[in-house]
Short mmCIF file of C-alpha atoms (C1' of nucleotides) in Angstrom, two decimals:
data_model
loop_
_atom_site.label_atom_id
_atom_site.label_comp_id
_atom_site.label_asym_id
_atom_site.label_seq_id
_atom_site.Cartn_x
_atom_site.Cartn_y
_atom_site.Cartn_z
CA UNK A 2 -54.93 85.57 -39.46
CA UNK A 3 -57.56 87.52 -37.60
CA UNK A 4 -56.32 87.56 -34.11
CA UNK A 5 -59.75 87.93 -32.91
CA UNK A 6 -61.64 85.03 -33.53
CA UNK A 7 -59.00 82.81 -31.09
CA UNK A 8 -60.43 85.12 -28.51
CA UNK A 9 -64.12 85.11 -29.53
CA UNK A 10 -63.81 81.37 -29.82
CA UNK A 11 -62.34 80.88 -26.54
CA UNK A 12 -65.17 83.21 -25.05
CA UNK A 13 -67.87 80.89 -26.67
CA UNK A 14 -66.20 78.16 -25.48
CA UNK A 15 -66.17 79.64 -22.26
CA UNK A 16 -69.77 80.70 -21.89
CA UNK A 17 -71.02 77.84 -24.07
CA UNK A 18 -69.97 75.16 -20.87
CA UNK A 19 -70.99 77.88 -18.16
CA UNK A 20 -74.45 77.87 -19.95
CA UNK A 21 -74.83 73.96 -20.39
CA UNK A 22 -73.43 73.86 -17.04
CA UNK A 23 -76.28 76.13 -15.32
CA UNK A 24 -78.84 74.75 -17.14
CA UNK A 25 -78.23 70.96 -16.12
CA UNK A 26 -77.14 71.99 -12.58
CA UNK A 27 -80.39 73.81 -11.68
CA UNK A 28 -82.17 70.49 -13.08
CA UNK A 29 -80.49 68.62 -10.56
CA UNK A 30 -80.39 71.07 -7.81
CA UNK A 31 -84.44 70.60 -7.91
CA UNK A 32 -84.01 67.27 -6.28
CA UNK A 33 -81.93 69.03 -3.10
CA UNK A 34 -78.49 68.10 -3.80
CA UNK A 35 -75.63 70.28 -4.78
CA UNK A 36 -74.38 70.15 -8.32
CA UNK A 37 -71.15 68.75 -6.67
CA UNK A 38 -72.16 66.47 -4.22
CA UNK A 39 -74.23 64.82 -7.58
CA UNK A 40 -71.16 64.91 -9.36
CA UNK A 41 -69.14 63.07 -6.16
CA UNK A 42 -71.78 60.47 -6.13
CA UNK A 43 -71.86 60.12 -10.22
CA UNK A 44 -68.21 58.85 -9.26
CA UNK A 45 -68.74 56.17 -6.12
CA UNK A 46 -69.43 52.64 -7.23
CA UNK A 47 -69.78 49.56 -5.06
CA UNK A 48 -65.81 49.33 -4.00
CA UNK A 49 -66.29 52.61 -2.82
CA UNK A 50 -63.37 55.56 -3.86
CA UNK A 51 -60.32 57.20 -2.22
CA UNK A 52 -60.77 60.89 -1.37
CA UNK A 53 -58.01 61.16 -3.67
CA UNK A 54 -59.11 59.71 -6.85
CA UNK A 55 -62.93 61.43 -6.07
CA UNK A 56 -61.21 64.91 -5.99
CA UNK A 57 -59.16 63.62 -9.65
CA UNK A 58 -62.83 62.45 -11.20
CA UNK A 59 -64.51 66.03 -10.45
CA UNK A 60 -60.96 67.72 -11.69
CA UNK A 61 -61.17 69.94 -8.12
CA UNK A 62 -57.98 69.43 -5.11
CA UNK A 63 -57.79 67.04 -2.47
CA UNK A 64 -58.03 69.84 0.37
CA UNK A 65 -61.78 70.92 -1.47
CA UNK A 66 -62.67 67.15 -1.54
CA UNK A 67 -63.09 66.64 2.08
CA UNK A 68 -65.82 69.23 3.03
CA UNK A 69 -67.85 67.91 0.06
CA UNK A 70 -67.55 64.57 1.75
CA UNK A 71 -68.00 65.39 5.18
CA UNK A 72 -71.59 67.26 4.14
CA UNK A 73 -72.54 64.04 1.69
CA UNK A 74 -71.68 62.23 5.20
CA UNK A 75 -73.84 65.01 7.46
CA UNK A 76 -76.48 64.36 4.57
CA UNK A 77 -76.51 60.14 5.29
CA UNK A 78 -75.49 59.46 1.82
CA UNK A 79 -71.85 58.47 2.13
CA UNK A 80 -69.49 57.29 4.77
CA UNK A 81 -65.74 56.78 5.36
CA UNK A 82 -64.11 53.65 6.06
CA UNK A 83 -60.34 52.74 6.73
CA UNK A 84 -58.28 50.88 4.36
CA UNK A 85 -56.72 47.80 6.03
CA UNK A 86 -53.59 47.71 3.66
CA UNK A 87 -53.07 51.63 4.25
CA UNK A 88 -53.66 52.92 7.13
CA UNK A 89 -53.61 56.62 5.29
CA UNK A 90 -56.50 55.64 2.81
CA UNK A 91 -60.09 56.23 3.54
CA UNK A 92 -62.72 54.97 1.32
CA UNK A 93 -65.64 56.97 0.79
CA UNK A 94 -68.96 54.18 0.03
CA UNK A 95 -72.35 54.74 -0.60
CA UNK A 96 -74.60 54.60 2.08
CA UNK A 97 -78.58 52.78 1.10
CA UNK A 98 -80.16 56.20 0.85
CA UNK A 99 -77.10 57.48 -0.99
CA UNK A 100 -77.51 54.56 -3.55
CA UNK A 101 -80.96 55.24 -3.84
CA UNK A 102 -80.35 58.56 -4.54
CA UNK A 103 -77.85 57.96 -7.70
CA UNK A 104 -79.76 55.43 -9.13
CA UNK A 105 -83.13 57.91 -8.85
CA UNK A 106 -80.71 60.88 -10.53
CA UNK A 107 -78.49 59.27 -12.76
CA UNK A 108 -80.75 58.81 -15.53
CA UNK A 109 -82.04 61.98 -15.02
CA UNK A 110 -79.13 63.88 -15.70
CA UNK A 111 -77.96 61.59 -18.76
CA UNK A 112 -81.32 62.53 -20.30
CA UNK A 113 -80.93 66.13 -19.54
CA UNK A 114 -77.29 65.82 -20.69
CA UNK A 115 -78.57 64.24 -23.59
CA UNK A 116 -81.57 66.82 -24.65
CA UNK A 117 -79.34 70.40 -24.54
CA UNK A 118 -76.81 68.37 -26.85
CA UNK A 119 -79.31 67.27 -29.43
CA UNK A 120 -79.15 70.51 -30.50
CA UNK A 121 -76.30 69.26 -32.60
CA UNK A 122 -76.50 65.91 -35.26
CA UNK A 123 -74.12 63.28 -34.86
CA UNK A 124 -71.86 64.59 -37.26
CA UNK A 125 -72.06 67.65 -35.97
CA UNK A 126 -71.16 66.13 -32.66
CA UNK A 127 -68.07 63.81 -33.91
CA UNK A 128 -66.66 67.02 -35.65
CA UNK A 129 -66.63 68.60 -31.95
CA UNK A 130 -65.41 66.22 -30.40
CA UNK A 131 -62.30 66.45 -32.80
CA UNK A 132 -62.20 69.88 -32.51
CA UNK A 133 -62.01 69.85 -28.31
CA UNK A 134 -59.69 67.16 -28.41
CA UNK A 135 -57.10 68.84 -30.61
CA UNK A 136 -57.09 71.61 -27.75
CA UNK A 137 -56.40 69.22 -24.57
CA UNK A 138 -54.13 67.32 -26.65
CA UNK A 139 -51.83 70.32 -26.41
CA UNK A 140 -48.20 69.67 -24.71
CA UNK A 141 -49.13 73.26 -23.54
CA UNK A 142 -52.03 71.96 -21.24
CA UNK A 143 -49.97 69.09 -19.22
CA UNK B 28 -77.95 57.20 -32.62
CA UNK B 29 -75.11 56.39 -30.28
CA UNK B 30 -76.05 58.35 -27.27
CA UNK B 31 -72.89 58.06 -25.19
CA UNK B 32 -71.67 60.56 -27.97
CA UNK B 33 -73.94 63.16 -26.35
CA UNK B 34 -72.50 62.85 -22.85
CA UNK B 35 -68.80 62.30 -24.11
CA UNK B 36 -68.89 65.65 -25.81
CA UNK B 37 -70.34 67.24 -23.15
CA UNK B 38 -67.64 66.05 -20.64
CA UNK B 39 -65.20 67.25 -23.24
CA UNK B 40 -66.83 70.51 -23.73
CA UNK B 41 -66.77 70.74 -19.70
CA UNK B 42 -63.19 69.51 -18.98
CA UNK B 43 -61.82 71.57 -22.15
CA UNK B 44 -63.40 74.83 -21.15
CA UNK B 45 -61.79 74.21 -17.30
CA UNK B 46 -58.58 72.68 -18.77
CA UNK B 47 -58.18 76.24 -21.13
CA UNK B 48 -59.02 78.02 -17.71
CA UNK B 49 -56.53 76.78 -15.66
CA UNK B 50 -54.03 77.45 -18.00
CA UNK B 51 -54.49 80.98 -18.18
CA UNK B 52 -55.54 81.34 -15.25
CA UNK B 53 -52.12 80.13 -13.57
CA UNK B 54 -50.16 82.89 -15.87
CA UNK B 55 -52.29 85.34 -14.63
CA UNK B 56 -52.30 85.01 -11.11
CA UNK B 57 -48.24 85.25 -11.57
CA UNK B 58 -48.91 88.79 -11.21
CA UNK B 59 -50.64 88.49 -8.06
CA UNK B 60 -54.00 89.41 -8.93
CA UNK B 61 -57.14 86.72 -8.93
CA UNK B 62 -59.00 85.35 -12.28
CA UNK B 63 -62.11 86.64 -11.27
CA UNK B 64 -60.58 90.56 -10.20
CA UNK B 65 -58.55 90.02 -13.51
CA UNK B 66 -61.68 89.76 -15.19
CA UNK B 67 -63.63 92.69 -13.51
CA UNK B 68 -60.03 94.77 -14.48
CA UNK B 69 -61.07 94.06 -17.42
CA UNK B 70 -64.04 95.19 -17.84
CA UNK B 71 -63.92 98.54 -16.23
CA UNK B 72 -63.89 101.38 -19.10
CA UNK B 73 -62.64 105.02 -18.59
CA UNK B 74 -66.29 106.02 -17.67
CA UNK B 75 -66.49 102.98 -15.23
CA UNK B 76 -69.24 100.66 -14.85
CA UNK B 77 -71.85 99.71 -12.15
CA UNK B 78 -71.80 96.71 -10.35
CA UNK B 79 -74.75 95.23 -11.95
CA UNK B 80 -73.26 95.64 -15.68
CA UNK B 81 -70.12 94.23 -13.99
CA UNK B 82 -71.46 91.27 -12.84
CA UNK B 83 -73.68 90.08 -16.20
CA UNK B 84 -70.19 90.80 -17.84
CA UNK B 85 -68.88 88.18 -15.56
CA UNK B 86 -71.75 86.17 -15.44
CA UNK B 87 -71.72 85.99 -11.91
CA UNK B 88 -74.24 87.36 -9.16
CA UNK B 89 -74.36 90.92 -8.22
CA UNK B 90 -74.14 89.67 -4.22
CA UNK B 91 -70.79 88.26 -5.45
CA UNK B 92 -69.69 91.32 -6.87
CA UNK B 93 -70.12 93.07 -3.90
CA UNK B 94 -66.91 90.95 -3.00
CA UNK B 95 -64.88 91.25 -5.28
CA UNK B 96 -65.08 94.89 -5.86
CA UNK B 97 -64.05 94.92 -1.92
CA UNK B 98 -61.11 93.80 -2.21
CA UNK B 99 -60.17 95.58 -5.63
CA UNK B 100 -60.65 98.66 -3.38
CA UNK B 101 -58.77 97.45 -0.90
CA UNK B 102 -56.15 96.44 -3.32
CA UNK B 103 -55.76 99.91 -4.52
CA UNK B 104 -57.18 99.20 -7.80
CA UNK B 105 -60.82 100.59 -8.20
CA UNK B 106 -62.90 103.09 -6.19
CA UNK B 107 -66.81 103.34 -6.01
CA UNK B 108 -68.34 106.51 -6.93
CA UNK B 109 -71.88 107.88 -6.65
CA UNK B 110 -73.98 107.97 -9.81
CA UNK B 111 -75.49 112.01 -8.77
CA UNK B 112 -78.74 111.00 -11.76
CA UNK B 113 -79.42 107.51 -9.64
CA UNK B 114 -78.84 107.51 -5.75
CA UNK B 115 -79.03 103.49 -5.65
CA UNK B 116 -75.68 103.46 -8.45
CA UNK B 117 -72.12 103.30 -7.63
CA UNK B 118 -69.90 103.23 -10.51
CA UNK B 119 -66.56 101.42 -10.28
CA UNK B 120 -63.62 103.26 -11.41
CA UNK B 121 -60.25 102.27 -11.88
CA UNK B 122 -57.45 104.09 -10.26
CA UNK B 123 -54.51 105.03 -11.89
CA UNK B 124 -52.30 102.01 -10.05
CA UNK B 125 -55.57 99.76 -11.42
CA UNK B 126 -55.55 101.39 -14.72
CA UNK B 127 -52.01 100.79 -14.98
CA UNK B 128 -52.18 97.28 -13.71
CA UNK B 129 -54.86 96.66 -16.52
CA UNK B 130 -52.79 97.76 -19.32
CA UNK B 131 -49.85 95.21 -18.57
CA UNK B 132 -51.96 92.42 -18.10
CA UNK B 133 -54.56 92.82 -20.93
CA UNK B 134 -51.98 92.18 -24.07
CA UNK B 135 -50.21 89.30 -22.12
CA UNK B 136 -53.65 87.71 -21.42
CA UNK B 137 -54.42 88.11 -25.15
CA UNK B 138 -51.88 86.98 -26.23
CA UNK B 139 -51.77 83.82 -23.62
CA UNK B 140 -55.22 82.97 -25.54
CA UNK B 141 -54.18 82.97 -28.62
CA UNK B 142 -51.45 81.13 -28.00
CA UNK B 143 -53.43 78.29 -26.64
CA UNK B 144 -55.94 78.36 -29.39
CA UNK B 145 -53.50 78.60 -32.01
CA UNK B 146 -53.61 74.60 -31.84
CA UNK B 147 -56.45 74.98 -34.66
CA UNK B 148 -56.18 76.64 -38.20
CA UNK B 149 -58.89 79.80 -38.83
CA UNK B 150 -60.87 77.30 -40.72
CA UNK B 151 -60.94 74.81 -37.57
CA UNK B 152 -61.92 77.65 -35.59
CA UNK B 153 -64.85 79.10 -37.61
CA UNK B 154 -66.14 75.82 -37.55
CA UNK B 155 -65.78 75.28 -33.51
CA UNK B 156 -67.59 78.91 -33.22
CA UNK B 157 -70.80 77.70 -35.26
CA UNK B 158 -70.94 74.42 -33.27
CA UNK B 159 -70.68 75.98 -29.91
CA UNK B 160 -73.31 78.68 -31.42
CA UNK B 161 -75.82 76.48 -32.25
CA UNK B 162 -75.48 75.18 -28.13
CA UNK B 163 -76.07 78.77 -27.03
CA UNK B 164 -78.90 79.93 -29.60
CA UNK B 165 -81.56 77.30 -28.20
CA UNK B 166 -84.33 78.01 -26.61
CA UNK B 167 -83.71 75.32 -23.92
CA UNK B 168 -80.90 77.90 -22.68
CA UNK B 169 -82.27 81.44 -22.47
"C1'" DA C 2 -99.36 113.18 -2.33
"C1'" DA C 3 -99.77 108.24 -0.54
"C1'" DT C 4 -98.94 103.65 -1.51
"C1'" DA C 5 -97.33 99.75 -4.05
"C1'" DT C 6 -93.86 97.99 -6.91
"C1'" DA C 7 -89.39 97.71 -8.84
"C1'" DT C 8 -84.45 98.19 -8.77
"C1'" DA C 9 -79.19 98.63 -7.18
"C1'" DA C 10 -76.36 97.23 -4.01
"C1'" DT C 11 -75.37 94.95 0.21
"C1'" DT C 12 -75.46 91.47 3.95
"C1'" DC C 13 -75.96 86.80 5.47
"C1'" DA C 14 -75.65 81.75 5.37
"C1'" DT C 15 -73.83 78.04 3.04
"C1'" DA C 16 -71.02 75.53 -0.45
"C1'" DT C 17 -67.16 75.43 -3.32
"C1'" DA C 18 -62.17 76.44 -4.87
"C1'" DT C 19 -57.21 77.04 -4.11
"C1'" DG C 20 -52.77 76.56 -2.11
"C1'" DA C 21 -49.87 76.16 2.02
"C1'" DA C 22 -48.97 73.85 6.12
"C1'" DC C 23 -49.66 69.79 9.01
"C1'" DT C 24 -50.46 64.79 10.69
"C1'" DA C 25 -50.15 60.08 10.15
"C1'" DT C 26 -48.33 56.54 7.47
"C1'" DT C 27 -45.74 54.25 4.09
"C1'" DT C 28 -41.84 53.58 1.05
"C1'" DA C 29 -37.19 54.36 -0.46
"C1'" DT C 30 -32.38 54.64 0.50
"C1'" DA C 31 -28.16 55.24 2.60
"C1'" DT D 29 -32.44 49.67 10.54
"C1'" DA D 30 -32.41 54.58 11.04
"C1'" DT D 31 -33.61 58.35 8.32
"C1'" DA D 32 -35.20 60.86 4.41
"C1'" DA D 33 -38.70 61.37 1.00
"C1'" DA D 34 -43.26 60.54 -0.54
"C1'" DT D 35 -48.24 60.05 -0.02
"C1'" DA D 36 -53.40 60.40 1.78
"C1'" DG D 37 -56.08 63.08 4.02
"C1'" DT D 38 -57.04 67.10 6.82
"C1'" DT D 39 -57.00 71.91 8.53
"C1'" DC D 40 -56.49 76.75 7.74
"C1'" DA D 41 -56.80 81.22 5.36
"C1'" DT D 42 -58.67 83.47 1.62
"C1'" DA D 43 -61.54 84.09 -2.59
"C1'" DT D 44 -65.45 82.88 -5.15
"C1'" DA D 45 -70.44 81.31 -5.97
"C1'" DT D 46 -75.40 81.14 -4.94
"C1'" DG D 47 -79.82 82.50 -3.31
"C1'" DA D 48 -82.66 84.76 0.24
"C1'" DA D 49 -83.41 88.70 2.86
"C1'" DT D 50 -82.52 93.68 3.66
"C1'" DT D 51 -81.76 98.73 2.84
"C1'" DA D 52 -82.09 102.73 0.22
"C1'" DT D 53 -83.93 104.84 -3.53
"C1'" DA D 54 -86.71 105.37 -7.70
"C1'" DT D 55 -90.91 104.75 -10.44
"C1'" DA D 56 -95.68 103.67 -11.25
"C1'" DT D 57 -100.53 103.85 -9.87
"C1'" DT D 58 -104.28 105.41 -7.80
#
DNA sequence: AATATATAATTCATATATGAACTATTTATA
DNA sequence: TATAAATAGTTCATATATGAATTATATATT
């Protein structure tokens, strides 16, 4: 087999998220939020989240996690409260303004998400979802 | 049309593309060099290359490059020299240590890709390349 | 030639990433 | 129950990212 289409592929794969992923970011970033501050909110419902399972949602470490909250906090949209069964757990909750906020850019993004990928038809899009699952479903990737 | 499909192919797309990256990533930075300065290695031809080239290569900001190519220097690995047509040009060069450094890691790096995107069959991967093509080539993008 | 404009690279301020080490708790186990 | 091992979150050091402002130089225009 031509060795060199696994590596062209993997470059298109590469740039093909960087690209989606600069285009929809600077959408958002209009509205004065970092792309991952957007992305931490995406993630906080009602119960509020563990710093933990926040960091596990936007696939980045725990360490990371903790100045993103600590500027959503400095920003008024989040803040921390103690768990009472474990005194090591924080959850992280939605303040009003920070509720306001996701519901105001939530369906913005989904829309935006939803225009760059129309590109594709919905067979097109099944078929590429097949194909990107096949290479997370790897034994070599856990 | 179903139009979750949209935004569960992009997540794929996203966590896919990071998923591959971490993965070769981690066997490159066995050898005690970072992804990014891996990548600028890379890059660097016999004749060298300015920072400017360097950075649309790596599709990252030339103010970022200034970084990087800092502590390549420092690392022993590149130098800077002055381009004598264009007084505002420095071309990085590689040193023989970086030249050296480049030619271990470039055929294990291949080789690391193809390995992980041997999962799919050259007909599964011709396909994935005009999918992801069709993201890149619209307008929306550029 | 004098001035305006453009360009290459850098510096600066801020926000992520990453992994190692550390603190406070909790859970497991001898 | 005393102690070891595990866990949640943080801090620290270092390396990227990003965009705005800055410096030095080159090019275009009058």
């Amino acid at each position: 087999m031509n060795e060199s289409l696994h590596k062209d592929v993997y470059r298109l794969l590469r740039n093909t998220a960087k690209y989606l992923k600069i285009e929809l970011r600077k959408k958002i970033e209009e509205y004065d939020i970092t792309w991952q501050q957007f992305h931490a909110l995406y993630h906080i419902g009602d119960e509020g989240i563990t710093a933990n399972e926040l960091a596990r949602e936007l696939n980045c470490n725990a360490s990371n996690m903790t100045g993103i909250i600590d500027r959503m906090t400095d920003n008024g949209w989040v803040y921390r409260e103690h768990s009472k069964e474990d005194r090591r757990v924080w959850f992280v909750k939605l303040t009003d303004e920070g509720l306001n906020l996701k519901n105001k850019l939530l369906p913005i993004h989904q829309e935006n998400i939803i225009q760059v990928m129309s590109v594709l038809s919905e067979e097109e899009l099944m078929l590429l979802k097949d194909l990107l699952s096949k290479l997370t479903d790897t034994e070599a990737l856990l």
